[in-house]
Every structure is written in structure tokens, then in C-alpha cells.
Tab-separated table of C-alpha atoms in Angstrom:
chain	number	residue	atom	x	y	z
A	1	MET	CA	1.960	96.676	197.456
A	2	ASN	CA	-1.103	97.421	194.989
A	3	PRO	CA	-0.796	101.499	196.247
A	4	ILE	CA	-5.099	100.712	194.341
A	5	ALA	CA	-5.776	98.104	196.217
A	6	GLY	CA	-9.922	98.966	198.062
A	7	MET	CA	-10.233	102.545	197.115
A	8	GLY	CA	-13.076	101.750	195.198
A	9	GLY	CA	-14.511	100.608	198.939
A	10	ARG	CA	-15.375	103.443	200.810
A	11	ILE	CA	-17.090	104.963	197.308
A	12	GLY	CA	-19.397	101.688	196.207
A	13	LEU	CA	-17.301	101.230	193.219
A	14	LYS	CA	-17.227	96.899	194.321
A	15	GLY	CA	-13.658	96.999	192.819
A	16	THR	CA	-10.483	99.347	191.439
A	17	ASP	CA	-9.153	97.125	188.691
A	18	GLY	CA	-9.303	99.209	185.946
A	19	ARG	CA	-11.679	101.770	187.149
A	20	ALA	CA	-8.353	103.445	190.084
A	21	ALA	CA	-8.582	106.970	187.537
A	22	GLU	CA	-12.648	107.245	188.339
A	23	ALA	CA	-11.897	106.045	191.665
A	24	VAL	CA	-9.460	108.817	192.611
A	25	ALA	CA	-12.321	111.758	191.224
A	26	ARG	CA	-14.687	110.399	193.371
A	27	GLY	CA	-12.388	111.309	196.600
A	28	ALA	CA	-10.964	107.862	197.077
A	29	VAL	CA	-8.050	107.848	199.363
A	30	PRO	CA	-5.484	105.022	199.064
A	31	VAL	CA	-5.854	102.050	201.979
A	32	SER	CA	-3.136	99.588	201.116
A	33	PRO	CA	-0.121	101.975	202.419
A	34	MET	CA	-2.208	102.192	205.329
A	35	ARG	CA	-2.484	98.545	205.946
A	36	ALA	CA	0.656	97.126	205.409
A	37	ARG	CA	1.872	100.150	207.460
A	38	GLU	CA	0.070	98.111	210.264
A	39	MET	CA	1.276	95.015	209.542
A	40	LEU	CA	4.429	96.573	209.324
A	41	ARG	CA	4.659	98.351	212.484
A	42	ALA	CA	3.173	95.173	214.629
A	43	LEU	CA	6.468	93.709	213.591
A	44	GLN	CA	8.940	96.075	214.040
A	45	PRO	CA	8.836	93.994	217.860
A	46	LEU	CA	8.989	89.894	216.992
A	47	LYS	CA	12.095	88.219	216.234
A	48	ALA	CA	10.813	87.988	212.042
A	49	ALA	CA	11.298	91.600	212.180
A	50	SER	CA	15.862	91.992	212.506
A	51	GLU	CA	15.547	88.187	210.137
A	52	ILE	CA	13.701	88.790	206.707
A	53	ARG	CA	15.489	89.396	203.938
A	54	TRP	CA	13.589	91.929	202.337
A	55	ILE	CA	13.484	92.139	197.981
A	56	THR	CA	10.352	94.957	196.774
A	57	CYS	CA	9.373	97.588	194.359
A	58	LYS	CA	11.271	100.901	194.447
A	59	GLY	CA	8.836	103.684	194.211
A	60	PRO	CA	5.364	103.325	195.901
A	61	MET	CA	4.870	99.371	195.007
A	62	GLY	CA	7.412	98.645	197.802
A	63	SER	CA	10.666	100.461	199.013
A	64	ASP	CA	8.991	103.732	200.069
A	65	LEU	CA	7.015	101.975	202.314
A	66	LEU	CA	9.951	100.258	203.211
A	67	ASP	CA	11.751	102.967	204.461
A	68	ALA	CA	9.819	105.202	205.943
A	69	GLU	CA	9.234	102.322	208.719
A	70	ARG	CA	13.430	102.421	207.678
A	71	TYR	CA	13.487	98.324	207.060
A	72	PRO	CA	15.934	97.950	204.573
A	73	PRO	CA	14.935	96.784	201.891
A	74	SER	CA	16.946	95.318	199.172
A	75	SER	CA	15.150	97.198	196.366
A	76	SER	CA	14.852	95.720	192.222
A	77	ASP	CA	14.230	97.989	190.088
A	78	ILE	CA	10.619	96.268	189.034
A	79	ALA	CA	7.589	99.060	189.329
A	80	THR	CA	8.676	102.388	189.855
A	81	VAL	CA	5.079	104.324	188.081
A	82	PRO	CA	3.644	106.583	189.952
A	83	PRO	CA	0.314	105.142	192.702
A	84	ALA	CA	-2.423	105.747	189.755
A	85	THR	CA	-1.245	104.343	186.414
A	86	THR	CA	-0.325	100.842	188.540
A	87	THR	CA	-1.303	98.124	186.440
A	88	ALA	CA	-1.701	93.744	187.187
A	89	ASP	CA	1.843	93.974	184.818
A	90	ASP	CA	3.947	95.141	186.454
A	91	THR	CA	2.059	93.500	189.758
A	92	GLU	CA	3.183	89.914	187.298
A	93	ARG	CA	6.670	91.658	187.063
A	94	ALA	CA	7.616	92.014	189.782
A	95	CYS	CA	6.570	88.904	191.006
A	96	ARG	CA	8.293	87.403	188.407
A	97	GLU	CA	11.235	89.338	189.242
A	98	PHE	CA	11.078	87.876	193.235
A	99	GLU	CA	11.309	84.666	192.117
A	100	LYS	CA	13.682	84.807	190.251
A	101	ARG	CA	16.484	86.512	193.843
A	102	GLY	CA	15.786	83.410	195.275
A	103	ALA	CA	12.265	85.134	197.888
A	104	GLU	CA	11.021	82.354	199.294
A	105	LEU	CA	7.762	83.952	200.103
A	106	ILE	CA	5.677	86.215	198.203
A	107	VAL	CA	3.650	89.179	200.779
A	108	PHE	CA	1.237	91.221	199.117
A	109	CYS	CA	-1.282	93.816	199.783
A	110	GLY	CA	-4.609	94.159	198.399
A	111	GLY	CA	-7.183	91.813	197.370
A	112	ASP	CA	-8.430	89.350	195.441
A	113	GLY	CA	-7.215	91.105	191.956
A	114	THR	CA	-3.911	91.181	193.333
A	115	CYS	CA	-3.501	87.622	194.868
A	116	ARG	CA	-4.634	86.029	190.835
A	117	ASP	CA	-2.282	89.037	188.932
A	118	VAL	CA	0.397	87.431	192.008
A	119	ILE	CA	-0.795	83.680	191.100
A	120	ASP	CA	-0.632	84.482	187.421
A	121	ALA	CA	3.250	85.254	188.139
A	122	VAL	CA	4.435	82.433	190.920
A	123	ASP	CA	1.488	79.649	190.408
A	124	ALA	CA	1.954	77.135	192.341
A	125	ARG	CA	6.467	77.459	192.502
A	126	LEU	CA	6.362	79.934	195.694
A	127	PRO	CA	3.572	79.888	198.418
A	128	ILE	CA	2.224	83.295	199.400
A	129	LEU	CA	0.521	85.999	201.598
A	130	GLY	CA	-2.334	89.055	201.621
A	131	ILE	CA	-2.744	91.018	203.424
A	132	PRO	CA	-6.059	92.271	203.413
A	133	ALA	CA	-6.161	95.532	201.795
A	134	GLY	CA	-9.146	94.596	198.945
A	135	VAL	CA	-12.919	95.135	199.165
A	136	LYS	CA	-13.464	91.872	198.145
A	137	MET	CA	-10.972	89.317	199.501
A	138	HIS	CA	-12.277	85.483	199.634
A	139	SER	CA	-9.569	83.420	198.689
A	140	GLY	CA	-7.620	81.272	201.324
A	141	VAL	CA	-4.295	83.277	201.933
A	142	PHE	CA	-4.739	86.831	203.085
A	143	GLY	CA	-4.046	87.104	207.271
A	144	ILE	CA	-7.575	87.800	209.744
A	145	HIS	CA	-5.730	91.533	209.851
A	146	PRO	CA	-2.713	93.349	208.574
A	147	ALA	CA	-0.958	93.129	211.934
A	148	THR	CA	-2.139	88.809	211.876
A	149	VAL	CA	0.533	89.208	209.153
A	150	ALA	CA	3.199	89.699	211.198
A	151	THR	CA	1.438	87.098	213.959
A	152	ILE	CA	1.689	84.355	210.664
A	153	LEU	CA	5.153	85.513	209.418
A	154	ASP	CA	7.093	85.577	213.134
A	155	ALA	CA	5.609	82.052	213.538
A	156	TRP	CA	6.953	80.372	210.642
A	157	LEU	CA	10.008	82.012	210.526
A	158	GLN	CA	10.882	80.164	214.141
A	159	GLY	CA	9.109	76.902	212.193
A	160	TYR	CA	6.206	77.173	214.012
A	161	LEU	CA	4.161	76.548	210.457
A	162	ARG	CA	3.315	74.393	207.151
A	163	VAL	CA	2.989	75.753	203.995
A	164	GLY	CA	-0.108	74.294	202.437
A	165	ASP	CA	-2.626	74.576	199.408
A	166	ALA	CA	-5.202	77.605	199.450
A	167	GLU	CA	-7.764	78.614	196.756
A	168	VAL	CA	-7.873	81.244	195.004
A	169	LEU	CA	-10.718	82.913	193.607
A	170	ASP	CA	-12.116	84.106	190.273
A	171	VAL	CA	-14.695	86.573	191.517
A	172	ASP	CA	-16.048	88.450	187.908
A	173	GLU	CA	-16.184	92.271	189.672
A	174	GLU	CA	-18.030	93.861	186.068
A	175	ALA	CA	-20.733	91.303	187.314
A	176	TYR	CA	-19.949	92.073	190.945
A	177	ARG	CA	-20.664	95.756	190.321
A	178	ARG	CA	-23.907	94.840	188.817
A	179	GLY	CA	-24.987	93.207	191.906
A	180	GLU	CA	-24.478	89.437	189.969
A	181	TRP	CA	-22.210	86.931	191.599
A	182	VAL	CA	-20.532	84.653	188.890
A	183	VAL	CA	-17.423	82.954	191.583
A	184	ARG	CA	-15.252	80.407	189.591
A	185	MET	CA	-12.153	78.589	191.014
A	186	TYR	CA	-9.382	80.164	189.786
A	187	GLY	CA	-6.468	77.533	191.272
A	188	PRO	CA	-4.406	76.119	193.839
A	189	ALA	CA	-2.150	78.266	196.151
A	190	LYS	CA	0.698	77.905	198.413
A	191	THR	CA	0.349	79.766	201.869
A	192	LEU	CA	1.376	79.343	205.320
A	193	VAL	CA	-0.968	76.863	206.770
A	194	GLU	CA	-2.497	78.793	210.478
A	195	PRO	CA	-6.022	78.125	210.858
A	196	ALA	CA	-6.836	81.311	213.458
A	197	LEU	CA	-5.089	83.505	211.626
A	198	VAL	CA	-5.653	82.192	208.209
A	199	GLN	CA	-9.038	83.328	206.956
A	200	ALA	CA	-10.729	80.128	204.693
A	201	GLY	CA	-11.431	79.829	201.830
A	202	LYS	CA	-15.108	81.544	201.370
A	203	MET	CA	-17.874	79.138	201.012
A	204	LEU	CA	-20.986	79.759	199.257
A	205	PHE	CA	-24.246	78.458	200.217
A	206	ALA	CA	-27.201	77.939	198.151
A	207	GLU	CA	-29.048	77.102	201.323
A	208	VAL	CA	-31.843	75.317	199.211
A	209	THR	CA	-33.365	73.653	201.776
A	210	ASP	CA	-32.714	77.286	203.973
A	211	GLU	CA	-35.173	79.688	202.618
A	212	ALA	CA	-38.501	78.647	205.165
A	213	MET	CA	-35.575	80.052	207.806
A	214	LYS	CA	-34.516	82.845	205.682
A	215	ASP	CA	-38.108	83.510	205.608
A	216	GLU	CA	-38.558	83.602	209.492
A	217	ILE	CA	-36.095	86.111	209.338
A	218	ALA	CA	-36.946	88.872	206.919
A	219	THR	CA	-40.773	88.510	208.758
A	220	HIS	CA	-39.073	89.458	211.775
A	221	VAL	CA	-36.927	92.052	210.818
A	222	LYS	CA	-39.819	93.202	208.607
A	223	GLU	CA	-42.069	93.751	212.197
A	224	LEU	CA	-39.349	95.657	213.785
A	225	VAL	CA	-39.340	98.167	210.412
A	226	GLU	CA	-42.578	98.954	210.856
A	227	GLU	CA	-42.467	99.032	214.990
A	228	GLU	CA	-39.464	101.880	214.617
A	229	PRO	CA	-41.115	104.242	211.223
A	230	ASP	CA	-38.689	106.751	212.544
A	231	THR	CA	-34.974	104.431	212.083
A	232	LEU	CA	-33.370	104.049	209.063
A	233	PHE	CA	-32.531	101.039	208.581
A	234	LEU	CA	-29.084	100.377	206.359
A	235	LEU	CA	-29.677	96.854	204.111
A	236	GLY	CA	-26.324	95.161	203.563
A	237	PRO	CA	-24.657	92.704	200.984
A	238	GLY	CA	-25.328	88.831	200.988
A	239	SER	CA	-28.893	87.242	199.933
A	240	THR	CA	-29.528	86.845	203.236
A	241	VAL	CA	-30.694	90.862	203.649
A	242	GLU	CA	-31.494	90.260	199.937
A	243	HIS	CA	-34.521	88.561	201.453
A	244	ILE	CA	-35.571	90.256	203.936
A	245	ALA	CA	-35.815	93.433	201.709
A	246	THR	CA	-37.732	91.625	199.062
A	247	ARG	CA	-40.317	91.404	202.257
A	248	LEU	CA	-39.968	94.730	202.860
A	249	GLY	CA	-41.787	94.771	199.664
A	250	VAL	CA	-37.644	97.066	198.246
A	251	GLU	CA	-35.562	96.849	195.598
A	252	LYS	CA	-32.336	95.444	196.580
A	253	THR	CA	-29.032	95.838	195.742
A	254	VAL	CA	-27.275	92.507	196.091
A	255	LEU	CA	-23.393	93.509	196.470
A	256	GLY	CA	-24.828	97.147	197.427
A	257	VAL	CA	-25.794	98.892	201.307
A	258	ASP	CA	-28.909	100.606	200.485
A	259	ALA	CA	-31.090	102.742	203.387
A	260	VAL	CA	-34.571	102.138	204.122
A	261	LEU	CA	-37.461	104.528	206.301
A	262	GLY	CA	-40.657	103.999	206.916
A	263	GLY	CA	-40.752	100.949	204.903
A	264	LYS	CA	-39.441	102.719	201.858
A	265	ILE	CA	-36.821	103.163	199.987
A	266	VAL	CA	-34.583	106.351	200.554
A	267	GLY	CA	-30.943	105.075	199.285
A	268	GLN	CA	-29.701	102.411	196.917
A	269	ASP	CA	-26.296	101.064	196.349
A	270	LEU	CA	-24.854	103.481	198.969
A	271	ASP	CA	-21.001	104.951	198.631
A	272	GLU	CA	-19.621	105.903	202.007
A	273	ALA	CA	-20.231	109.869	201.818
A	274	GLY	CA	-24.337	109.303	201.239
A	275	ILE	CA	-24.526	107.066	204.107
A	276	LEU	CA	-22.967	109.445	206.252
A	277	LYS	CA	-25.281	112.116	204.933
A	278	LEU	CA	-28.533	110.322	206.144
A	279	LEU	CA	-27.441	110.035	209.060
A	280	ASP	CA	-27.293	113.274	209.106
A	281	ARG	CA	-30.805	113.467	209.119
A	282	HIS	CA	-31.523	110.174	210.161
A	283	PRO	CA	-29.048	110.198	213.295
A	284	LYS	CA	-31.534	106.933	214.419
A	285	ALA	CA	-30.184	104.429	212.741
A	286	LYS	CA	-30.004	100.612	213.061
A	287	LEU	CA	-27.362	98.432	210.490
A	288	ILE	CA	-28.331	94.746	209.010
A	289	VAL	CA	-25.632	92.860	208.252
A	290	SER	CA	-24.787	88.375	206.913
A	291	PRO	CA	-21.421	87.557	208.053
A	292	ILE	CA	-19.734	85.734	205.065
A	293	GLY	CA	-20.272	81.256	204.856
A	294	ALA	CA	-16.888	79.722	206.966
A	295	GLN	CA	-15.304	83.157	206.764
A	296	GLY	CA	-17.848	84.748	209.752
A	297	PHE	CA	-16.744	88.525	208.670
A	298	ILE	CA	-19.583	90.832	209.633
A	299	LEU	CA	-17.553	93.909	208.131
A	300	GLY	CA	-14.934	94.594	206.546
A	301	ARG	CA	-14.934	91.777	203.319
A	302	GLY	CA	-16.970	93.406	200.605
A	303	ASN	CA	-19.047	96.564	202.486
A	304	LEU	CA	-16.180	99.038	202.202
A	305	GLN	CA	-18.435	100.901	202.672
A	306	LEU	CA	-20.173	100.380	205.795
A	307	SER	CA	-16.357	102.196	206.680
A	308	PRO	CA	-15.534	103.091	210.308
A	309	ALA	CA	-16.917	106.965	211.121
A	310	VAL	CA	-20.596	104.797	209.780
A	311	ILE	CA	-20.215	102.482	212.396
A	312	ARG	CA	-19.671	104.891	214.975
A	313	ARG	CA	-22.281	106.707	213.880
A	314	VAL	CA	-24.626	103.899	213.837
A	315	GLY	CA	-23.270	101.998	217.306
A	316	VAL	CA	-22.256	98.887	217.781
A	317	PRO	CA	-24.941	98.311	219.960
A	318	SER	CA	-27.660	98.221	216.516
A	319	VAL	CA	-25.681	96.555	214.751
A	320	ILE	CA	-27.823	92.674	213.593
A	321	VAL	CA	-26.341	90.018	212.519
A	322	VAL	CA	-29.164	87.549	210.078
A	323	ALA	CA	-27.636	84.156	209.025
A	324	THR	CA	-29.702	80.300	208.601
A	325	PRO	CA	-28.850	78.417	210.494
A	326	ALA	CA	-27.047	76.706	208.576
A	327	LYS	CA	-25.308	79.191	207.389
A	328	LEU	CA	-23.642	80.476	211.342
A	329	ASN	CA	-23.051	75.879	212.202
A	330	ALA	CA	-20.094	76.880	208.910
A	331	THR	CA	-19.078	79.962	210.473
A	332	PRO	CA	-16.904	79.163	214.175
A	333	MET	CA	-16.616	82.225	214.960
A	334	LEU	CA	-17.822	85.484	213.127
A	335	ARG	CA	-15.112	88.439	213.434
A	336	VAL	CA	-14.473	92.276	211.686
A	337	ASP	CA	-11.860	94.095	210.116
A	338	THR	CA	-13.777	97.613	209.778
A	339	GLY	CA	-9.536	99.110	209.156
A	340	ASP	CA	-9.718	100.559	212.875
A	341	PRO	CA	-7.927	98.031	214.949
A	342	GLU	CA	-9.894	99.905	218.881
A	343	LEU	CA	-13.091	100.046	217.171
A	344	ASP	CA	-12.592	95.728	216.007
A	345	ARG	CA	-11.784	95.579	219.740
A	346	GLU	CA	-15.423	97.488	220.995
A	347	PHE	CA	-16.580	94.862	218.810
A	348	ALA	CA	-14.328	91.685	219.968
A	349	LYS	CA	-14.739	93.404	223.465
A	350	ARG	CA	-18.487	92.398	223.446
A	351	GLU	CA	-17.699	88.254	223.268
A	352	TYR	CA	-20.043	87.454	221.699
A	353	LEU	CA	-22.825	88.361	219.269
A	354	PHE	CA	-27.097	87.387	218.780
A	355	VAL	CA	-27.632	85.966	215.215
A	356	VAL	CA	-30.346	86.381	213.895
A	357	ILE	CA	-31.315	82.602	212.703
A	358	GLY	CA	-35.289	82.282	212.881
A	359	TYR	CA	-38.457	84.417	213.972
A	360	ARG	CA	-38.026	86.018	217.551
A	361	THR	CA	-35.139	83.251	217.395
A	362	SER	CA	-32.021	84.643	218.696
A	363	LYS	CA	-28.968	82.891	219.103
A	364	LEU	CA	-25.278	83.770	221.075
A	365	HIS	CA	-22.507	83.433	218.401
A	366	PRO	CA	-18.598	84.318	218.878
A	367	ILE	CA	-17.119	87.336	217.860
A	368	GLN	CA	-13.478	87.934	217.607
A	369	ALA	CA	-11.489	90.875	215.768
């Protein structure tokens, strides 16, 4: 477990690599222990719980949580440093030790950065499976939710799943913080193949031929903003939403969350606290988000500033999803992973969401948690 994974999300850092101390100073709280605990508790009633032999790190990178949840690990003397100072070297050293000790599968809790560290240690020699807990999770080795990782493990141990290939993506985190999307294929990995439970790698859409549809979507939203001058519009990350901001005549942080009121920008690159302060002053609000291509996540990947507290204040019915037809056609299912199972179920109960795909044009699209 990467103890600092995901800490930068709520406070708008867009990642924690090299910035853990800053995240703590700004009030960030650990995310990965909660996500790992959710997986372990979902695993407890399953057959796999009694059949897995755990090899883990001592302390905050593994054994503390396994002990708390009453799992009997075979702990290795690898990483005993406190969570604020764990490094990529600790992860790599741990994974090399796991391989030496005969591990058949590495389950890690973190994001894309942790995933790359695991690959650096074991390459594609061992299958890996990620419990989603980072800010960015675009690689194709993560379970849809922590609880689904438990289901995957159980199915694998019963012989229902095979090991297959997956892509690990490398996102330049410094560029990401500047609002630039710089991504490349980091390398191949092995993972457990279950299309319904393991997310696909992020699909990038240049959408050159879809510019006209982006224009239509932007015009549609611009009219909404003009019709509701007293409504706070929160603009999530992504190029489609950036196109909307351009039509509104405001400057958008491509990978951040910004706020517009009465056609004017009132907040840029907001963290969770900043969004909540704005909602205190402007309780009538709507949130505009666009799904990650192919994966379908509208919440819980790359926009952790939009926390359960924020979403509840805005209200599920006031979440507006926008996507071009081409992107939506390649996205079979919308998904949410807010970190609050009850809130996720609230979205899932709707079964379908309206997605704005053009001017005054929407399409019903299935959603699941």
C-alpha cells in the first residue's frame, strides 16, 4: 500500500508525487488506507479470504492494516518508515522481495504512479492488480472499485479468470499540474482479465472531426448559464469542458475545477475546501463533467476535488454530463467512484443519465457504480 497515494486529490494538487509534505501541510488526509480497508472488508466473507497467503510490508505499507482487519500476513521486513516519508524505492524494493518470496500476484493500493513503481520492479513477470486510491488511474490494471478487487481475487482463486495483457500509462505529473496532458505508453503489464470489473486503459480522443459537436455542446451550456445567472456552475476537468469555457469567454484550467457565476469566473483550479466555500455563498449550483474515454468515469478519476461532500451539496440531479457522440459511442458505461458507497449507489439507482451530446440534444446512457 502506498500510504500517501491520492492525498493531493481533494486539495487540487492533481497528484502527490514529490509533494506529500505539501499535501499534509495543506490539510490532506490519507486516502489509501480507507480504500484498502474497503477491499479487505469486502473480501472477508468470500472464500478467497481464507485461501490467500499474504506477503506484505511491515507498518503503514501493509501489515498495520492487515493486522487491524485480522488477516494473518507473513510480513516481510521491507518498509518500516513512516507514511510521510515512503518513497518509490520502498515500493520497488518491496515488490522485488515479494517476487523472491514466490508471490503469484501483486495487489497494490495507489494510483498510476504506484503502478509504474511496481512495473519498474517486476516488469511483466508477475500479474498485478490495483486497488484504486490515487488521483490519476488511467492504466488498465485497476479494479472499478475497491470492493470489486475482492470479487476479482475470489474469482481468480476459483479458476474463473485468466491472466492477460494490460497497458500502463505514464502521465507527466508536473505537466498535468500545469494543465497539460502529456501521456505515453509506459509499458506492458500482466493483470487479471475481467472486463466488467477491471477498467480499460484511458482512451485518448483527438476528436478533430468532433469540433462541430463540441461547439454545439458549448452553445447549449452557454445558454444554460445565461438562463440561470444566480446558479454557480462548477466546470470539471477535460478538453470538452474547456471548450465550453472558451465559448463562455472565461479561462479554464484544463485539468482543474473552476467556477462560473453569471458568465464570469469566480474560482479557478479549486480544491475541495475552495469549492465548499463557494457553495456556502451560492447554494444553487450545477456541476459539469465529462467521462474519461472508454473507462466512463465521470467522478473519482482525476477530479477528487469533487468530493462526496461537494457532490451532495450540488445534488445528483444537478450533475450535467457532456460528451461528443464519438466519445460516448466508445464509452459503453458511465461510472462513478466517489469514495462514498452510499453516494455511488444513489447514482447507480438512476440506471441511466442524460448526456448532452449536442445543442439541445441529449442521450440516455447507462451508469453503474
